[in-house]
Tab-separated table of C-alpha atoms and ligand atoms in Angstrom:
chain	number	residue	atom	x	y	z
A	1	UNK	CA	73.841	-37.655	34.507
A	2	UNK	CA	73.276	-37.495	38.265
A	3	UNK	CA	75.870	-34.703	38.441
A	4	UNK	CA	73.989	-32.479	36.032
A	5	UNK	CA	71.969	-29.629	37.566
A	6	UNK	CA	69.223	-27.518	36.082
A	7	UNK	CA	67.880	-24.016	35.630
A	8	UNK	CA	64.773	-23.691	37.781
A	9	UNK	CA	63.343	-20.756	35.814
A	10	UNK	CA	62.094	-23.293	33.305
A	11	UNK	CA	60.619	-25.516	36.049
A	12	UNK	CA	58.801	-22.640	37.728
A	13	UNK	CA	57.474	-21.597	34.326
A	14	UNK	CA	55.984	-25.090	33.881
A	15	UNK	CA	54.365	-24.969	37.348
A	16	UNK	CA	53.010	-21.498	36.660
A	17	UNK	CA	51.529	-22.677	33.367
A	18	UNK	CA	49.852	-25.604	35.167
A	19	UNK	CA	48.214	-23.178	37.610
A	20	UNK	CA	47.101	-21.023	34.690
A	21	UNK	CA	45.546	-24.061	33.040
A	22	UNK	CA	43.463	-24.453	36.222
A	23	UNK	CA	42.199	-20.895	35.770
A	24	UNK	CA	44.530	-19.046	38.189
A	25	UNK	CA	45.994	-15.730	37.143
A	26	UNK	CA	49.802	-15.714	37.403
A	27	UNK	CA	52.139	-12.788	36.778
A	28	UNK	CA	55.369	-14.012	35.276
A	29	UNK	CA	58.427	-12.521	36.923
A	30	UNK	CA	60.447	-15.730	36.805
A	31	UNK	CA	61.856	-16.053	33.328
A	32	UNK	CA	64.825	-13.992	32.157
A	33	UNK	CA	63.957	-12.807	28.706
A	34	UNK	CA	63.010	-9.434	27.253
A	35	UNK	CA	59.258	-9.223	26.679
A	36	UNK	CA	59.812	-7.093	23.575
A	37	UNK	CA	59.472	-8.461	20.045
A	38	UNK	CA	62.656	-8.698	17.971
A	39	UNK	CA	63.054	-5.423	16.026
A	40	UNK	CA	61.314	-5.500	12.600
A	41	UNK	CA	64.500	-4.879	10.561
A	42	UNK	CA	66.055	-8.023	12.086
A	43	UNK	CA	62.932	-10.097	11.408
A	44	UNK	CA	62.891	-8.816	7.828
A	45	UNK	CA	66.540	-9.789	7.339
A	46	UNK	CA	65.712	-13.348	8.451
A	47	UNK	CA	62.654	-13.541	6.202
A	48	UNK	CA	64.693	-12.330	3.251
A	49	UNK	CA	67.410	-14.856	4.079
A	50	UNK	CA	64.857	-17.686	4.084
A	51	UNK	CA	63.563	-16.610	0.665
A	52	UNK	CA	67.130	-16.269	-0.604
A	53	UNK	CA	67.916	-19.875	0.286
A	54	UNK	CA	69.863	-19.556	3.556
A	55	UNK	CA	68.253	-22.827	4.534
A	56	UNK	CA	71.245	-25.163	4.406
A	57	UNK	CA	74.115	-26.212	6.664
A	58	UNK	CA	76.866	-23.701	7.258
A	59	UNK	CA	80.397	-23.901	8.736
A	60	UNK	CA	80.488	-25.204	12.359
A	61	UNK	CA	82.173	-22.019	13.647
A	62	UNK	CA	79.660	-19.789	11.850
A	63	UNK	CA	79.560	-17.928	8.530
A	64	UNK	CA	82.687	-15.820	7.935
A	65	UNK	CA	80.548	-12.672	7.396
A	66	UNK	CA	78.957	-13.027	10.845
A	67	UNK	CA	82.262	-13.929	12.516
A	68	UNK	CA	83.708	-10.739	11.012
A	69	UNK	CA	80.730	-8.685	12.195
A	70	UNK	CA	81.052	-10.114	15.722
A	71	UNK	CA	84.821	-9.525	15.780
A	72	UNK	CA	84.257	-5.896	14.797
A	73	UNK	CA	81.422	-5.347	17.293
A	74	UNK	CA	83.070	-7.072	20.280
A	75	UNK	CA	86.410	-5.433	19.506
A	76	UNK	CA	85.137	-1.895	19.064
A	77	UNK	CA	82.858	-1.972	22.112
A	78	UNK	CA	85.689	-3.164	24.362
A	79	UNK	CA	88.589	-1.386	22.706
A	80	UNK	CA	90.430	-4.600	21.832
A	81	UNK	CA	91.455	-6.201	18.579
A	82	UNK	CA	89.481	-9.336	17.743
A	83	UNK	CA	90.237	-11.556	14.771
A	84	UNK	CA	87.285	-13.391	13.117
A	85	UNK	CA	89.247	-16.629	13.678
A	86	UNK	CA	88.769	-16.041	17.409
A	87	UNK	CA	84.960	-16.078	17.114
A	88	UNK	CA	82.694	-19.133	17.283
A	89	UNK	CA	78.965	-18.722	16.610
A	90	UNK	CA	76.727	-21.032	18.642
A	91	UNK	CA	72.990	-21.599	19.118
A	92	UNK	CA	72.678	-19.168	22.048
A	93	UNK	CA	75.385	-18.076	24.455
A	94	UNK	CA	74.822	-21.080	26.707
A	95	UNK	CA	76.731	-23.593	24.546
A	96	UNK	CA	79.852	-21.460	25.055
A	97	UNK	CA	79.638	-22.314	28.784
A	98	UNK	CA	79.126	-25.954	27.992
A	99	UNK	CA	81.869	-26.164	25.377
A	100	UNK	CA	84.580	-24.154	27.133
A	101	UNK	CA	84.131	-26.071	30.375
A	102	UNK	CA	84.154	-29.344	28.438
A	103	UNK	CA	87.255	-28.281	26.506
A	104	UNK	CA	89.276	-26.890	29.403
A	105	UNK	CA	88.368	-28.611	32.656
A	106	UNK	CA	89.850	-31.989	33.581
A	107	UNK	CA	88.641	-34.111	36.535
A	108	UNK	CA	89.641	-32.501	39.864
A	109	UNK	CA	90.524	-29.175	38.262
A	110	UNK	CA	89.135	-26.326	40.330
A	111	UNK	CA	86.794	-23.776	38.815
A	112	UNK	CA	85.819	-20.600	40.655
A	113	UNK	CA	82.273	-19.456	40.039
A	114	UNK	CA	79.930	-16.801	41.449
A	115	UNK	CA	77.419	-17.779	44.128
A	116	UNK	CA	74.647	-16.732	43.896
A	117	UNK	CA	75.205	-17.244	40.166
A	118	UNK	CA	73.818	-18.693	36.968
A	119	UNK	CA	73.220	-22.354	37.901
A	120	UNK	CA	74.542	-23.865	34.696
A	121	UNK	CA	78.143	-22.966	35.608
A	122	UNK	CA	78.141	-25.233	38.652
A	123	UNK	CA	76.152	-27.884	36.836
A	124	UNK	CA	78.685	-28.082	34.016
A	125	UNK	CA	81.710	-28.008	36.340
A	126	UNK	CA	80.269	-30.971	38.262
A	127	UNK	CA	79.301	-32.744	35.056
A	128	UNK	CA	82.876	-32.857	33.768
A	129	UNK	CA	84.206	-33.965	37.167
A	130	UNK	CA	85.735	-30.614	38.080
A	131	UNK	CA	85.635	-29.100	41.561
A	132	UNK	CA	83.236	-26.187	41.835
A	133	UNK	CA	84.665	-23.522	44.146
A	134	UNK	CA	82.112	-20.788	44.834
A	135	UNK	CA	82.982	-17.173	45.541
A	136	UNK	CA	80.430	-14.949	47.175
A	137	UNK	CA	78.536	-11.941	45.859
A	138	UNK	CA	77.211	-9.886	48.713
A	139	UNK	CA	74.464	-7.338	49.073
A	140	UNK	CA	76.613	-4.868	51.036
A	141	UNK	CA	78.917	-4.518	48.025
A	142	UNK	CA	75.954	-4.039	45.683
A	143	UNK	CA	76.800	-7.551	44.488
A	144	UNK	CA	80.106	-6.501	42.941
A	145	UNK	CA	82.754	-9.212	43.290
A	146	UNK	CA	85.325	-9.061	46.047
A	147	UNK	CA	88.488	-9.767	44.109
A	148	UNK	CA	90.455	-10.439	47.297
A	149	UNK	CA	88.156	-13.385	47.943
A	150	UNK	CA	88.751	-14.728	44.427
A	151	UNK	CA	92.513	-14.313	44.809
A	152	UNK	CA	92.386	-16.093	48.169
A	153	UNK	CA	90.721	-19.073	46.510
A	154	UNK	CA	93.198	-19.486	43.653
A	155	UNK	CA	95.326	-22.632	44.032
A	156	UNK	CA	97.693	-24.621	41.841
A	157	UNK	CA	94.678	-26.630	40.721
A	158	UNK	CA	92.627	-23.630	39.583
A	159	UNK	CA	92.001	-24.015	35.884
A	160	UNK	CA	89.202	-21.569	35.232
A	161	UNK	CA	87.580	-18.535	36.856
A	162	UNK	CA	84.040	-17.694	35.801
A	163	UNK	CA	82.948	-14.052	35.845
A	164	UNK	CA	79.507	-12.703	35.011
A	165	UNK	CA	78.907	-8.970	34.719
A	166	UNK	CA	76.233	-7.612	34.641
A	167	UNK	CA	75.176	-10.489	36.786
A	168	UNK	CA	72.273	-12.890	36.881
A	169	UNK	CA	70.575	-13.100	39.441
A	170	UNK	CA	71.713	-10.012	41.387
A	171	UNK	CA	72.029	-7.293	38.723
A	172	UNK	CA	75.513	-6.588	40.119
A	173	UNK	CA	78.098	-5.005	37.832
A	174	UNK	CA	81.838	-5.500	38.288
A	175	UNK	CA	83.578	-2.190	38.871
A	176	UNK	CA	86.649	-1.301	36.843
A	177	UNK	CA	88.828	-1.352	39.965
A	178	UNK	CA	87.827	-4.936	40.761
A	179	UNK	CA	88.379	-6.125	37.179
A	180	UNK	CA	91.767	-4.359	37.091
A	181	UNK	CA	92.784	-5.943	40.398
A	182	UNK	CA	91.837	-9.362	39.086
A	183	UNK	CA	93.805	-8.808	35.881
A	184	UNK	CA	96.844	-7.989	37.979
A	185	UNK	CA	96.405	-11.048	40.186
A	186	UNK	CA	95.976	-13.406	37.237
A	187	UNK	CA	99.022	-12.174	35.323
A	188	UNK	CA	101.631	-14.908	35.295
A	189	UNK	CA	99.183	-17.626	36.375
A	190	UNK	CA	98.101	-20.461	34.133
A	191	UNK	CA	94.372	-19.802	34.530
A	192	UNK	CA	91.620	-19.229	31.971
A	193	UNK	CA	88.670	-16.922	32.553
A	194	UNK	CA	85.180	-17.429	31.198
A	195	UNK	CA	83.698	-13.944	31.142
A	196	UNK	CA	79.941	-14.122	30.675
A	197	UNK	CA	79.066	-10.700	29.277
A	198	UNK	CA	75.643	-11.546	27.860
A	199	UNK	CA	74.045	-8.511	29.615
A	200	UNK	CA	76.802	-6.007	28.708
A	201	UNK	CA	74.466	-3.691	26.782
A	202	UNK	CA	72.044	-3.586	29.710
A	203	UNK	CA	73.904	-1.362	32.136
A	204	UNK	CA	72.109	1.511	33.849
A	205	UNK	CA	75.033	3.280	35.512
A	206	UNK	CA	78.647	3.385	34.404
A	207	UNK	CA	80.323	1.335	31.698
A	208	UNK	CA	80.935	-2.311	31.050
A	209	UNK	CA	84.465	-3.474	31.806
A	210	UNK	CA	85.750	-6.705	30.317
A	211	UNK	CA	88.760	-8.518	31.746
A	212	UNK	CA	89.901	-8.983	28.123
A	213	UNK	CA	90.656	-5.224	27.987
A	214	UNK	CA	93.626	-5.516	30.354
A	215	UNK	CA	97.177	-6.217	29.161
A	216	UNK	CA	97.845	-9.919	28.627
A	217	UNK	CA	94.286	-10.902	29.555
A	218	UNK	CA	92.676	-11.331	26.133
A	219	UNK	CA	94.681	-14.500	25.457
A	220	UNK	CA	93.273	-16.195	28.538
A	221	UNK	CA	89.720	-14.848	28.433
A	222	UNK	CA	86.765	-16.470	26.743
A	223	UNK	CA	84.102	-13.808	26.228
A	224	UNK	CA	80.562	-15.201	26.154
A	225	UNK	CA	78.031	-12.895	24.521
A	226	UNK	CA	75.106	-13.105	22.148
A	227	UNK	CA	71.887	-11.790	20.732
A	228	UNK	CA	69.308	-13.170	23.192
A	229	UNK	CA	69.157	-10.347	25.702
A	230	UNK	CA	70.551	-7.384	23.726
A	231	UNK	CA	68.253	-7.791	20.722
A	232	UNK	CA	65.351	-9.689	22.333
A	233	UNK	CA	66.219	-12.800	20.312
A	234	UNK	CA	66.046	-15.577	22.933
A	235	UNK	CA	64.112	-17.954	20.676
A	236	UNK	CA	66.419	-17.496	17.694
A	237	UNK	CA	69.238	-19.325	19.496
A	238	UNK	CA	72.128	-17.083	18.551
A	239	UNK	CA	75.214	-16.451	20.613
A	240	UNK	CA	78.979	-16.539	20.383
A	241	UNK	CA	82.278	-16.899	22.142
A	242	UNK	CA	85.483	-14.957	21.573
A	243	UNK	CA	88.650	-16.839	22.526
A	244	UNK	CA	92.167	-17.769	21.445
A	245	UNK	CA	92.041	-19.154	17.910
A	246	UNK	CA	93.420	-22.574	18.965
A	247	UNK	CA	90.653	-22.909	21.537
A	248	UNK	CA	88.144	-21.577	18.985
A	249	UNK	CA	89.076	-24.471	16.713
A	250	UNK	CA	88.417	-26.965	19.527
A	251	UNK	CA	85.074	-25.354	20.328
A	252	UNK	CA	84.171	-25.482	16.624
A	253	UNK	CA	84.997	-29.202	16.742
A	254	UNK	CA	82.544	-29.584	19.616
A	255	UNK	CA	80.002	-27.802	17.394
A	256	UNK	CA	80.722	-30.315	14.614
A	257	UNK	CA	80.100	-33.106	17.093
A	258	UNK	CA	76.848	-31.654	18.456
A	259	UNK	CA	74.850	-29.039	16.541
A	260	UNK	CA	76.832	-29.075	13.274
A	261	UNK	CA	76.155	-25.348	12.931
A	262	UNK	CA	73.919	-22.499	14.068
A	263	UNK	CA	70.800	-21.930	11.930
A	264	UNK	CA	71.921	-20.229	8.716
A	265	UNK	CA	69.096	-17.695	8.314
A	266	UNK	CA	69.433	-16.732	12.000
A	267	UNK	CA	73.077	-15.908	11.320
A	268	UNK	CA	72.170	-13.627	8.418
A	269	UNK	CA	69.741	-11.805	10.724
A	270	UNK	CA	72.537	-11.607	13.296
A	271	UNK	CA	74.620	-9.509	10.893
A	272	UNK	CA	71.690	-7.101	10.544
A	273	UNK	CA	71.273	-7.006	14.332
A	274	UNK	CA	74.916	-5.992	14.825
A	275	UNK	CA	75.273	-3.616	11.908
A	276	UNK	CA	71.746	-2.207	11.597
A	277	UNK	CA	69.826	0.360	13.622
A	278	UNK	CA	70.675	0.102	17.334
A	279	UNK	CA	67.800	2.248	18.576
A	280	UNK	CA	65.743	-0.731	19.787
A	281	UNK	CA	68.551	-1.611	22.219
A	282	UNK	CA	68.444	1.880	23.741
A	283	UNK	CA	64.651	1.927	23.852
A	284	UNK	CA	64.615	-1.409	25.727
A	285	UNK	CA	67.263	-0.294	28.180
A	286	UNK	CA	65.389	2.903	29.001
A	287	UNK	CA	62.155	0.966	29.488
A	288	UNK	CA	63.989	-1.462	31.798
A	289	UNK	CA	65.307	1.526	33.737
A	290	UNK	CA	61.727	2.760	34.275
A	291	UNK	CA	60.593	-0.677	35.419
A	292	UNK	CA	63.590	-1.022	37.692
A	293	UNK	CA	62.547	1.963	39.788
A	294	UNK	CA	58.942	0.763	39.941
A	295	UNK	CA	59.911	-2.679	41.243
A	296	UNK	CA	62.673	-1.507	43.608
A	297	UNK	CA	60.480	1.202	45.176
A	298	UNK	CA	57.513	-1.148	45.364
A	299	UNK	CA	59.409	-4.007	47.022
A	300	UNK	CA	60.986	-1.646	49.559
A	301	UNK	CA	57.497	-0.656	50.692
A	302	UNK	CA	56.539	-4.271	51.476
A	303	UNK	CA	57.263	-5.387	55.052
A	304	UNK	CA	60.027	-7.991	55.251
A	305	UNK	CA	61.529	-7.067	51.859
A	306	UNK	CA	64.670	-4.968	51.367
A	307	UNK	CA	65.785	-4.335	47.805
A	308	UNK	CA	68.941	-2.758	46.374
A	309	UNK	CA	68.926	-1.026	43.018
A	310	UNK	CA	70.598	-3.300	40.461
A	311	UNK	CA	73.071	-1.611	38.116
A	312	UNK	CA	72.558	-3.951	35.159
A	313	UNK	CA	70.519	-6.781	33.584
A	314	UNK	CA	66.781	-6.993	34.365
A	315	UNK	CA	66.672	-8.678	37.742
A	316	UNK	CA	66.168	-7.560	41.322
A	317	UNK	CA	67.419	-9.716	44.178
A	318	UNK	CA	65.612	-8.512	47.303
A	319	UNK	CA	66.637	-9.620	50.768
A	320	UNK	CA	63.630	-11.363	52.316
A	321	UNK	CA	65.069	-12.418	55.680
A	322	UNK	CA	62.670	-9.950	57.308
A	323	UNK	CA	59.754	-12.196	56.338
A	324	UNK	CA	61.096	-14.994	58.557
A	325	UNK	CA	60.595	-17.477	55.706
A	326	UNK	CA	63.138	-19.468	53.743
A	327	UNK	CA	63.641	-18.410	50.147
A	328	UNK	CA	62.152	-21.627	48.853
A	329	UNK	CA	59.041	-21.433	51.024
A	330	UNK	CA	58.511	-17.789	50.146
A	331	UNK	CA	58.935	-18.379	46.393
A	332	UNK	CA	56.337	-21.171	46.641
A	333	UNK	CA	53.963	-18.925	48.567
A	334	UNK	CA	54.429	-16.158	46.003
A	335	UNK	CA	53.414	-18.523	43.212
A	336	UNK	CA	50.635	-20.473	44.919
A	337	UNK	CA	49.141	-17.808	47.171
A	338	UNK	CA	50.054	-14.418	45.647
A	339	UNK	CA	49.956	-15.515	41.991
A	340	UNK	CA	53.425	-14.138	41.274
A	341	UNK	CA	56.008	-16.457	39.716
A	342	UNK	CA	59.558	-15.733	40.898
A	343	UNK	CA	62.645	-17.731	41.812
A	344	UNK	CA	64.129	-18.696	45.148
A	345	UNK	CA	67.589	-17.228	45.694
A	346	UNK	CA	68.782	-20.782	46.341
A	347	UNK	CA	68.122	-21.631	42.679
A	348	UNK	CA	71.421	-19.772	42.206
A	349	UNK	CA	73.399	-21.561	44.903
A	350	UNK	CA	73.492	-21.909	48.676
A	351	UNK	CA	74.416	-18.266	49.292
A	352	UNK	CA	71.202	-17.200	47.599
A	353	UNK	CA	69.369	-18.149	50.808
A	354	UNK	CA	67.550	-15.110	52.167
A	355	UNK	CA	66.764	-13.703	48.713
A	356	UNK	CA	64.285	-13.987	45.857
A	357	UNK	CA	64.863	-13.159	42.216
A	358	UNK	CA	62.280	-11.212	40.268
A	359	UNK	CA	62.759	-10.452	36.595
A	360	UNK	CA	61.471	-7.040	35.579
A	361	UNK	CA	61.193	-8.030	31.942
A	362	UNK	CA	57.454	-7.476	32.166
A	363	UNK	CA	55.220	-4.427	31.720
A	364	UNK	CA	54.994	-1.698	34.377
A	365	UNK	CA	51.299	-2.546	34.649
A	366	UNK	CA	52.041	-6.217	35.429
A	367	UNK	CA	54.856	-5.288	37.815
A	368	UNK	CA	52.486	-2.980	39.701
A	369	UNK	CA	49.865	-5.700	39.845
A	370	UNK	CA	52.463	-8.184	41.142
A	371	UNK	CA	53.572	-5.700	43.806
A	372	UNK	CA	49.963	-5.209	44.904
A	373	UNK	CA	49.467	-8.996	45.182
A	374	UNK	CA	52.691	-9.429	47.173
A	375	UNK	CA	51.757	-6.496	49.427
A	376	UNK	CA	48.331	-8.009	50.161
A	377	UNK	CA	49.900	-11.388	50.796
A	378	UNK	CA	52.426	-9.844	53.205
A	379	UNK	CA	49.680	-8.015	55.116
A	380	UNK	CA	47.725	-11.227	55.617
A	381	UNK	CA	50.599	-13.585	56.327
A	382	UNK	CA	53.448	-11.726	58.058
B	401	LIG	C1	74.185	-15.123	32.810
B	401	LIG	C2	73.630	-15.771	31.595
B	401	LIG	N1	74.480	-16.265	30.692
B	401	LIG	C3	74.029	-16.862	29.575
B	401	LIG	C4	72.686	-17.018	29.328
B	401	LIG	C5	72.254	-17.781	28.115
B	401	LIG	O1	71.787	-17.028	27.079
B	401	LIG	P1	71.324	-17.674	25.708
B	401	LIG	O2	69.827	-17.624	25.697
B	401	LIG	O3	71.924	-16.805	24.643
B	401	LIG	O4	71.814	-19.059	25.618
B	401	LIG	C6	71.774	-16.509	30.240
B	401	LIG	C7	70.326	-16.700	30.019
B	401	LIG	O5	69.492	-16.598	30.877
B	401	LIG	C8	72.260	-15.857	31.396
B	401	LIG	O6	71.431	-15.338	32.317
């Protein structure tokens, strides 16, 4: 257990709630979830499913109807052929990280992962006794990966490479050239790739590129995706993985040994989410685009902060070295003194030092208020 890490967004949320209980006003820019309600047609599908008796256990890998719907959606959006037998439905996308790392990584196997990056990757690699090998995402490249660095870190012991695009915490999006170069480098190597594409519908410029689209790559790629971010369904716990059918069977076995299955009525609503009206997805993305410019412009006006425009997801990752503070100290000051909850860049690994992460999944009004508080704090303290 001592090897297991955590996700500090949840810890900061608890601290923020404690301050609120003491009467302090806190603006929440720490947690990564859309602030929109789930679209009514999806809620109605779940309500109907409950009344129709979808209240029992289902198959560990998910209901065939949903697996088919996911296969169709993932396949058509990426231009690949996906068989329903290659899909496993899980309670959220996160279990796909947990299960694939558990299924594939043996002690001392090396796993390449992004740093700064989603902290659960490193936590799980360490948990199973693997060796976590970080690769860097840098501001000067707009937080796109540098495939040459990844290639330079591949060894005979590399078992898995983890990709995440659009990326949490930086909002970076992998360019097609980088993904293509990686596909070329991995051809002929015995390496799997966990491609976390949970934010793929939240791209502001350009298109999403999946490694699975390149010749020979689908067989070695595990696509992680889900409903949480795209359809504002974080609390429903609905996600999925797309992978080779033999691996899918192993992951389903891990489901049998842990959750048994994903909630049945949630799965029925998932079919509606994928096949029903998609307008809510576009509306959310356009609203996020509006908020993105408000927060980027606002942060760039505050002394000590320098913020790039993220190309995807709903996070900004400003450089705060100009404040002369460490990320951790500044994140604490933001919460305790400015009343703005955010995360230290180091919550995403050592190379997050010098940065903060703000989520812009909050109203323009609250973002403006947060910017005003941070601006006042900076005037007084820097
Ligand atoms: C990069 C990334 N992958 C996966 C997840 C997990 O999503 P879910 O809520 O579907 O488990 C998150 C959630 O914050 C995330 O940021």
